Amino acid sequence: MSKPVVPTQTLRRAADLAAAGLIAPGHVEAVERVAALYSVAVTPSLVALMNRADPNDPIARQFVPSAAELMTAPEERRDPIGDETHSPVRGIVHRYPDRVLLTPLLVCPVYCRFCFRRARVGDADGTLSEAELDAALAYVAARPDLREVIVTGGDPLMLPPGRIKALVDRVGAIPHVEVLRFHSRVPVADPERVTDELAKALRREAGSDLALWLAVHVNHPRELSAATRAALARLADAGLPLLSQTVLLKGVNDSPEILEDLMRALVRNRVRPYYLHHPDLAPGTSHFRPSIAEGQALMRALRGRLSGIAQPTYVLDIPGGAGKVPIGPGYWNEEAGSVSDPVGRSHDYRGAASRPVPDQ
Ligand SMILES: *Cc1c(COP(=O)(O)O)cnc(C)c1O
Ligand code: SF4
């Protein structure tokens, strides 16, 4: 059997996926129907990580479209976390008092099959014009309560470094904004884009107090290829604190061993695990969603196995836009006055918990 070739271009059409051996010829028609509903892109870097002999390959499962996406469950919605209802001006989502999302574009290097914004991403018309970006930044500048701007998309690191640098400078010029956070999948999906020029663009100007942070979307330990590790090192060496976001996905990372390997690999690469997201109710994604009880059991397993700095917070973004909340597991049992240890044994804490604080 000949070794499959790795394509040199991003694959976007069902026929290209079939030619690369990523979908069976009999699935081309169904995948064409999927591609008409949701954007498709698979970069050569990700194809190189896929084991095409494994029908359940966890990398392929995240990026190669499947007929399962044609089934929309009744609870799923086009705008699962209410971005659109919380958007006062184009390109801004304002849900919390102290921070906003800024989405300068809706283009990504790859399109994840479980994406919560899948009904909107990939639309070139989603790129803000200069006037729209001005209006979005004017919205931030007019609200002194806003301390943090979170640049997401789409993927903001798809912008040319010069545009990123201009954005950093403009946000840095708004006196009440203290933190500028970028969310990106580029270090995983297209690590060659993380050049020294890009890393430099993500540095604040001398004399500015703006703190820049970067959160990387990573779901499986195999995503941390040599090129991705080099990209993360370049960003960390440029002085950016790195965080990770992982989506808990059935058939991709819903096992304690895989999550353990992932969190350890992140910490080794100077990335602090931040969130483990329960998947949102995006259309055509029910085959990816575990139950919350399964997610909690995985979090318990991690607590028993891993260092505190390797623990993500398991969160749910409440459908409709009520916000993100941690969904456990909890270790304190109020009724029994007991606390559970990392391996699940219960310990009595009644006396200690109810002892009154002595008068001063
Ligand atoms: C997720 C999200 C944020 C960021 O939340 P953090 O908990 O600070 O990471 C901010 N605004 C909106 C609208 C969001 O969806
Ligand atoms: S990189 Fe993020 S925004 Fe883009 S498709 Fe994947 S999950 Fe969606």
XYZ file of C-alpha atoms and ligand atoms in Angstrom:
383
model
C 0.000 0.000 0.000
C 1.404 3.425 -0.883
C 1.721 6.015 1.844
C -0.955 8.720 1.434
C 0.467 12.050 0.363
C 0.046 15.119 2.535
C -1.641 17.906 0.550
C 0.133 21.233 0.169
C -3.068 23.325 0.166
C -5.931 23.694 2.623
C -8.698 21.256 1.653
C -12.116 22.876 1.305
C -14.215 20.682 -0.989
C -15.612 17.169 -0.615
C -13.800 16.048 -3.780
C -10.462 17.290 -2.380
C -11.064 15.445 0.894
C -11.820 12.269 -1.051
C -8.714 12.691 -3.234
C -6.613 13.003 -0.063
C -8.124 9.780 1.259
C -9.909 11.527 4.151
C -13.434 10.508 3.132
C -14.646 7.434 1.292
C -15.873 8.012 -2.296
C -19.354 6.916 -1.174
C -19.509 9.823 1.323
C -18.734 12.622 -1.121
C -22.347 13.483 -1.780
C -23.277 13.710 1.936
C -20.168 15.786 2.670
C -21.100 18.159 -0.150
C -24.424 18.694 1.595
C -22.635 19.349 4.905
C -20.257 21.803 3.199
C -23.239 23.725 1.830
C -24.374 24.332 5.442
C -21.104 24.768 7.357
C -17.618 25.938 6.329
C -14.966 23.317 5.671
C -11.181 23.760 5.816
C -8.478 21.274 6.743
C -4.880 22.519 6.707
C -1.946 20.371 5.517
C -0.489 20.565 9.061
C -3.573 18.857 10.460
C -3.783 16.299 7.653
C -0.193 15.356 8.535
C -1.319 14.559 12.095
C -4.165 12.275 11.015
C -3.874 8.519 10.933
C -5.891 7.795 7.813
C -5.950 4.059 8.580
C -7.940 4.714 11.786
C -11.651 5.316 11.121
C -11.936 6.844 14.623
C -8.876 9.087 14.417
C -9.351 11.893 16.989
C -7.767 14.553 14.766
C -9.802 13.633 11.674
C -12.970 13.517 13.774
C -12.544 17.188 14.677
C -12.046 18.541 11.158
C -13.282 16.140 8.479
C -17.021 16.679 7.852
C -19.370 13.751 8.406
C -22.960 12.964 7.514
C -23.824 13.059 11.253
C -23.763 16.878 10.959
C -26.880 16.769 8.810
C -28.920 15.776 11.881
C -29.913 18.790 13.971
C -31.216 17.897 17.449
C -34.304 19.776 18.750
C -32.334 21.515 21.525
C -29.648 22.806 19.147
C -29.632 26.394 17.928
C -27.939 28.536 15.358
C -26.660 31.025 17.952
C -26.193 28.701 20.965
C -24.723 31.208 23.440
C -26.654 34.306 22.409
C -23.799 36.247 20.787
C -26.191 38.023 18.459
C -28.562 39.179 21.200
C -25.614 40.694 23.107
C -24.079 42.555 20.186
C -24.607 46.341 20.530
C -22.433 47.146 17.482
C -21.042 44.938 14.741
C -17.963 43.039 15.919
C -18.652 43.475 19.675
C -20.323 41.007 22.068
C -20.934 42.593 25.474
C -22.281 40.220 28.098
C -20.215 40.913 31.241
C -19.735 44.304 32.891
C -15.927 44.388 32.680
C -15.087 42.805 29.316
C -16.176 42.479 25.695
C -15.453 40.207 22.781
C -14.142 41.848 19.629
C -14.484 39.816 16.420
C -12.513 41.559 13.677
C -13.099 38.657 11.257
C -14.931 35.347 11.027
C -12.283 33.456 9.057
C -10.378 30.544 10.664
C -7.437 28.442 9.452
C -9.605 25.318 9.902
C -13.263 24.803 10.640
C -13.881 22.589 13.662
C -16.902 20.362 13.120
C -18.241 21.174 16.607
C -17.723 24.966 16.397
C -20.198 26.955 18.508
C -20.199 29.727 15.878
C -20.439 27.304 12.949
C -23.461 28.987 11.447
C -21.401 32.175 11.041
C -17.699 31.358 10.750
C -16.067 31.216 7.324
C -18.040 34.171 6.044
C -15.626 36.621 4.404
C -18.332 39.291 4.803
C -17.818 38.906 8.556
C -14.562 40.882 8.331
C -15.029 44.354 9.831
C -14.439 47.292 7.539
C -12.173 50.090 8.815
C -15.263 52.131 9.707
C -16.818 49.197 11.578
C -13.608 48.578 13.510
C -13.528 52.282 14.390
C -17.098 52.025 15.682
C -16.318 48.880 17.705
C -13.278 50.517 19.332
C -15.266 53.711 19.938
C -17.819 51.561 21.836
C -14.998 50.291 24.089
C -13.423 53.731 24.483
C -16.759 55.214 25.588
C -17.236 52.696 28.450
C -14.777 53.091 31.339
C -16.132 49.946 33.024
C -14.523 47.830 30.311
C -11.165 46.530 31.554
C -10.549 43.745 29.058
C -10.932 43.226 25.313
C -10.977 39.619 24.102
C -10.166 39.350 20.406
C -11.746 36.259 18.906
C -13.561 35.411 15.704
C -13.017 33.573 13.593
C -9.361 33.534 14.386
C -7.668 36.913 14.910
C -4.199 35.485 14.194
C -5.333 35.085 10.572
C -4.869 38.872 10.305
C -1.556 40.063 8.877
C 0.928 40.965 11.661
C 0.752 44.640 10.675
C -3.013 44.706 11.300
C -2.544 42.930 14.639
C 0.101 45.411 15.709
C -2.181 48.314 14.758
C -4.989 46.766 16.827
C -2.702 46.270 19.851
C -1.640 49.918 19.610
C -5.198 51.195 19.277
C -6.484 49.176 22.232
C -3.389 50.202 24.192
C -4.366 53.817 23.653
C -7.699 53.347 25.484
C -6.729 54.290 29.061
C -9.222 52.059 30.947
C -8.419 48.855 29.041
C -5.910 46.886 31.115
C -5.918 43.505 29.371
C -6.019 42.470 25.718
C -6.595 38.752 25.225
C -6.392 36.893 21.921
C -8.113 33.551 21.334
C -6.616 31.449 18.544
C -6.295 28.007 16.982
C -3.492 29.113 14.615
C -0.603 27.654 16.691
C -2.236 24.227 16.239
C -3.876 24.515 12.826
C -1.275 26.528 10.946
C 1.835 26.895 13.151
C 3.912 28.330 10.286
C 1.921 31.538 10.670
C 3.487 32.073 14.092
C 6.520 33.938 12.838
C 8.838 36.204 14.807
C 7.020 39.089 13.130
C 3.683 37.884 14.536
C 5.165 37.334 18.004
C 6.575 40.862 17.865
C 3.207 42.284 16.827
C 1.747 40.791 20.014
C 4.027 42.891 22.182
C 2.869 46.121 23.742
C 4.570 49.374 22.961
C 7.236 50.557 25.388
C 5.557 52.807 27.925
C 2.158 51.092 27.664
C 0.684 49.198 30.634
C -1.530 46.973 28.504
C -1.168 43.277 29.449
C -1.454 40.918 26.489
C -2.578 37.312 26.940
C -3.147 34.516 24.459
C -5.520 31.571 24.815
C -4.887 28.649 22.472
C -7.615 26.183 21.482
C -6.173 22.628 21.815
C -8.195 19.430 22.206
C -5.861 16.463 21.830
C -2.234 15.817 22.854
C -1.351 14.898 19.256
C -2.191 18.487 18.238
C 1.021 19.537 20.003
C 3.282 18.616 17.077
C 6.904 19.739 16.905
C 5.847 22.750 14.801
C 3.085 23.661 17.275
C 5.455 23.340 20.229
C 7.905 25.645 18.443
C 5.100 28.155 17.789
C 4.082 28.117 21.470
C 7.705 28.571 22.534
C 8.039 31.570 20.230
C 4.934 33.173 21.761
C 5.972 32.396 25.341
C 9.492 33.695 24.682
C 7.961 36.911 23.354
C 6.548 37.398 26.861
C 2.923 36.374 26.337
C 1.266 34.439 29.142
C -0.385 31.442 27.444
C -3.687 29.820 28.407
C -5.533 26.921 26.825
C -9.129 26.212 25.990
C -10.208 22.639 25.337
C -13.629 21.474 24.206
C -14.666 18.166 25.766
C -15.571 16.010 22.764
C -16.940 12.511 22.563
C -14.587 10.258 20.598
C -11.787 12.847 20.715
C -10.704 13.493 24.297
C -13.380 12.032 26.609
C -10.985 9.766 28.486
C -8.933 10.475 31.626
C -5.736 9.256 29.942
C -6.072 11.580 26.940
C -7.026 14.594 29.048
C -4.166 13.855 31.436
C -1.666 13.650 28.555
C -3.056 16.864 27.077
C -2.943 18.893 30.290
C 0.580 17.666 31.103
C 1.766 18.497 27.582
C 0.254 21.982 27.826
C 2.021 22.735 31.107
C 5.321 21.390 29.700
C 4.890 23.884 26.849
C 4.244 26.785 29.262
C 0.495 26.862 28.575
C -1.720 27.088 31.671
C -4.906 25.002 31.202
C -7.789 27.454 31.517
C -11.153 26.053 30.439
C -12.524 22.640 29.586
C -15.700 23.611 27.731
C -18.781 21.454 27.720
C -19.747 21.562 24.017
C -22.334 24.183 23.107
C -25.667 23.310 21.496
C -24.446 24.135 17.983
C -26.493 22.642 15.143
C -25.507 19.177 13.940
C -23.065 18.476 16.790
C -24.917 16.062 19.078
C -22.525 13.236 18.167
C -19.786 15.217 19.955
C -21.605 15.895 23.249
C -20.955 13.749 26.324
C -23.232 14.127 29.361
C -22.331 16.616 32.089
C -22.046 13.671 34.529
C -19.382 12.160 32.245
C -17.539 15.474 32.157
C -17.618 15.695 35.961
C -16.242 12.141 36.299
C -13.359 13.120 33.997
C -12.660 16.229 36.068
C -12.554 14.104 39.254
C -10.055 11.804 37.585
C -7.859 14.779 36.656
C -8.004 16.154 40.191
C -6.673 12.838 41.489
C -3.867 12.629 38.946
C -2.575 16.078 38.076
C -0.812 19.069 39.550
C -2.966 22.058 40.442
C -1.464 24.130 37.642
C -2.612 21.475 35.135
C -6.296 21.649 36.175
C -8.704 23.388 33.788
C -12.082 24.667 34.991
C -14.975 22.691 33.496
C -17.497 25.265 32.219
C -20.842 25.480 30.512
C -21.849 28.528 28.524
C -25.524 28.743 29.415
C -27.649 28.581 26.241
C -29.092 31.919 25.250
C -26.321 34.072 26.678
C -26.636 33.998 30.486
C -22.868 33.475 30.784
C -20.235 30.826 31.495
C -20.323 28.962 34.798
C -18.239 26.171 36.334
C -20.241 22.949 36.428
C -18.238 20.983 38.907
C -17.790 18.452 40.203
C -18.331 19.746 43.755
C -16.377 18.243 46.649
C -18.293 19.742 49.571
C -21.523 18.058 50.731
C -23.391 20.633 52.811
C -26.087 18.245 54.079
C -23.669 15.591 55.316
C -21.043 18.118 56.381
C -18.471 16.068 54.520
C -15.851 16.656 51.893
C -14.774 14.240 49.195
C -11.057 13.708 48.582
C -9.444 13.442 45.129
C -9.936 9.658 45.016
C -13.604 9.873 46.051
C -13.498 8.947 49.759
C -15.731 11.029 52.002
C -14.322 12.820 55.096
C -16.320 14.299 57.938
C -15.840 18.054 58.335
C -18.884 18.917 60.472
C -17.107 20.225 63.561
C -14.707 22.347 61.576
C -17.300 23.800 59.231
C -19.826 24.853 61.861
C -17.481 26.056 64.605
C -18.430 29.645 65.317
C -15.814 32.300 64.734
C -14.710 33.558 68.184
C -15.501 37.178 69.046
C -12.592 39.524 68.570
C -16.551 33.587 26.888
C -16.859 34.992 26.843
C -16.050 35.940 27.497
C -14.805 35.540 28.241
O -15.113 34.881 29.414
P -13.975 34.526 30.446
O -14.701 33.709 31.463
O -13.431 35.799 30.958
O -12.931 33.754 29.701
C -16.398 37.252 27.463
N -17.510 37.665 26.809
C -18.297 36.792 26.184
C -19.510 37.305 25.485
C -18.012 35.430 26.169
O -18.807 34.567 25.506
S -11.119 27.719 15.406
Fe -12.718 28.339 16.880
S -14.061 29.760 15.778
Fe -12.816 28.659 14.241
S -14.031 26.880 13.648
Fe -12.731 26.172 15.315
S -13.988 26.496 17.177
Fe -14.922 27.704 15.516
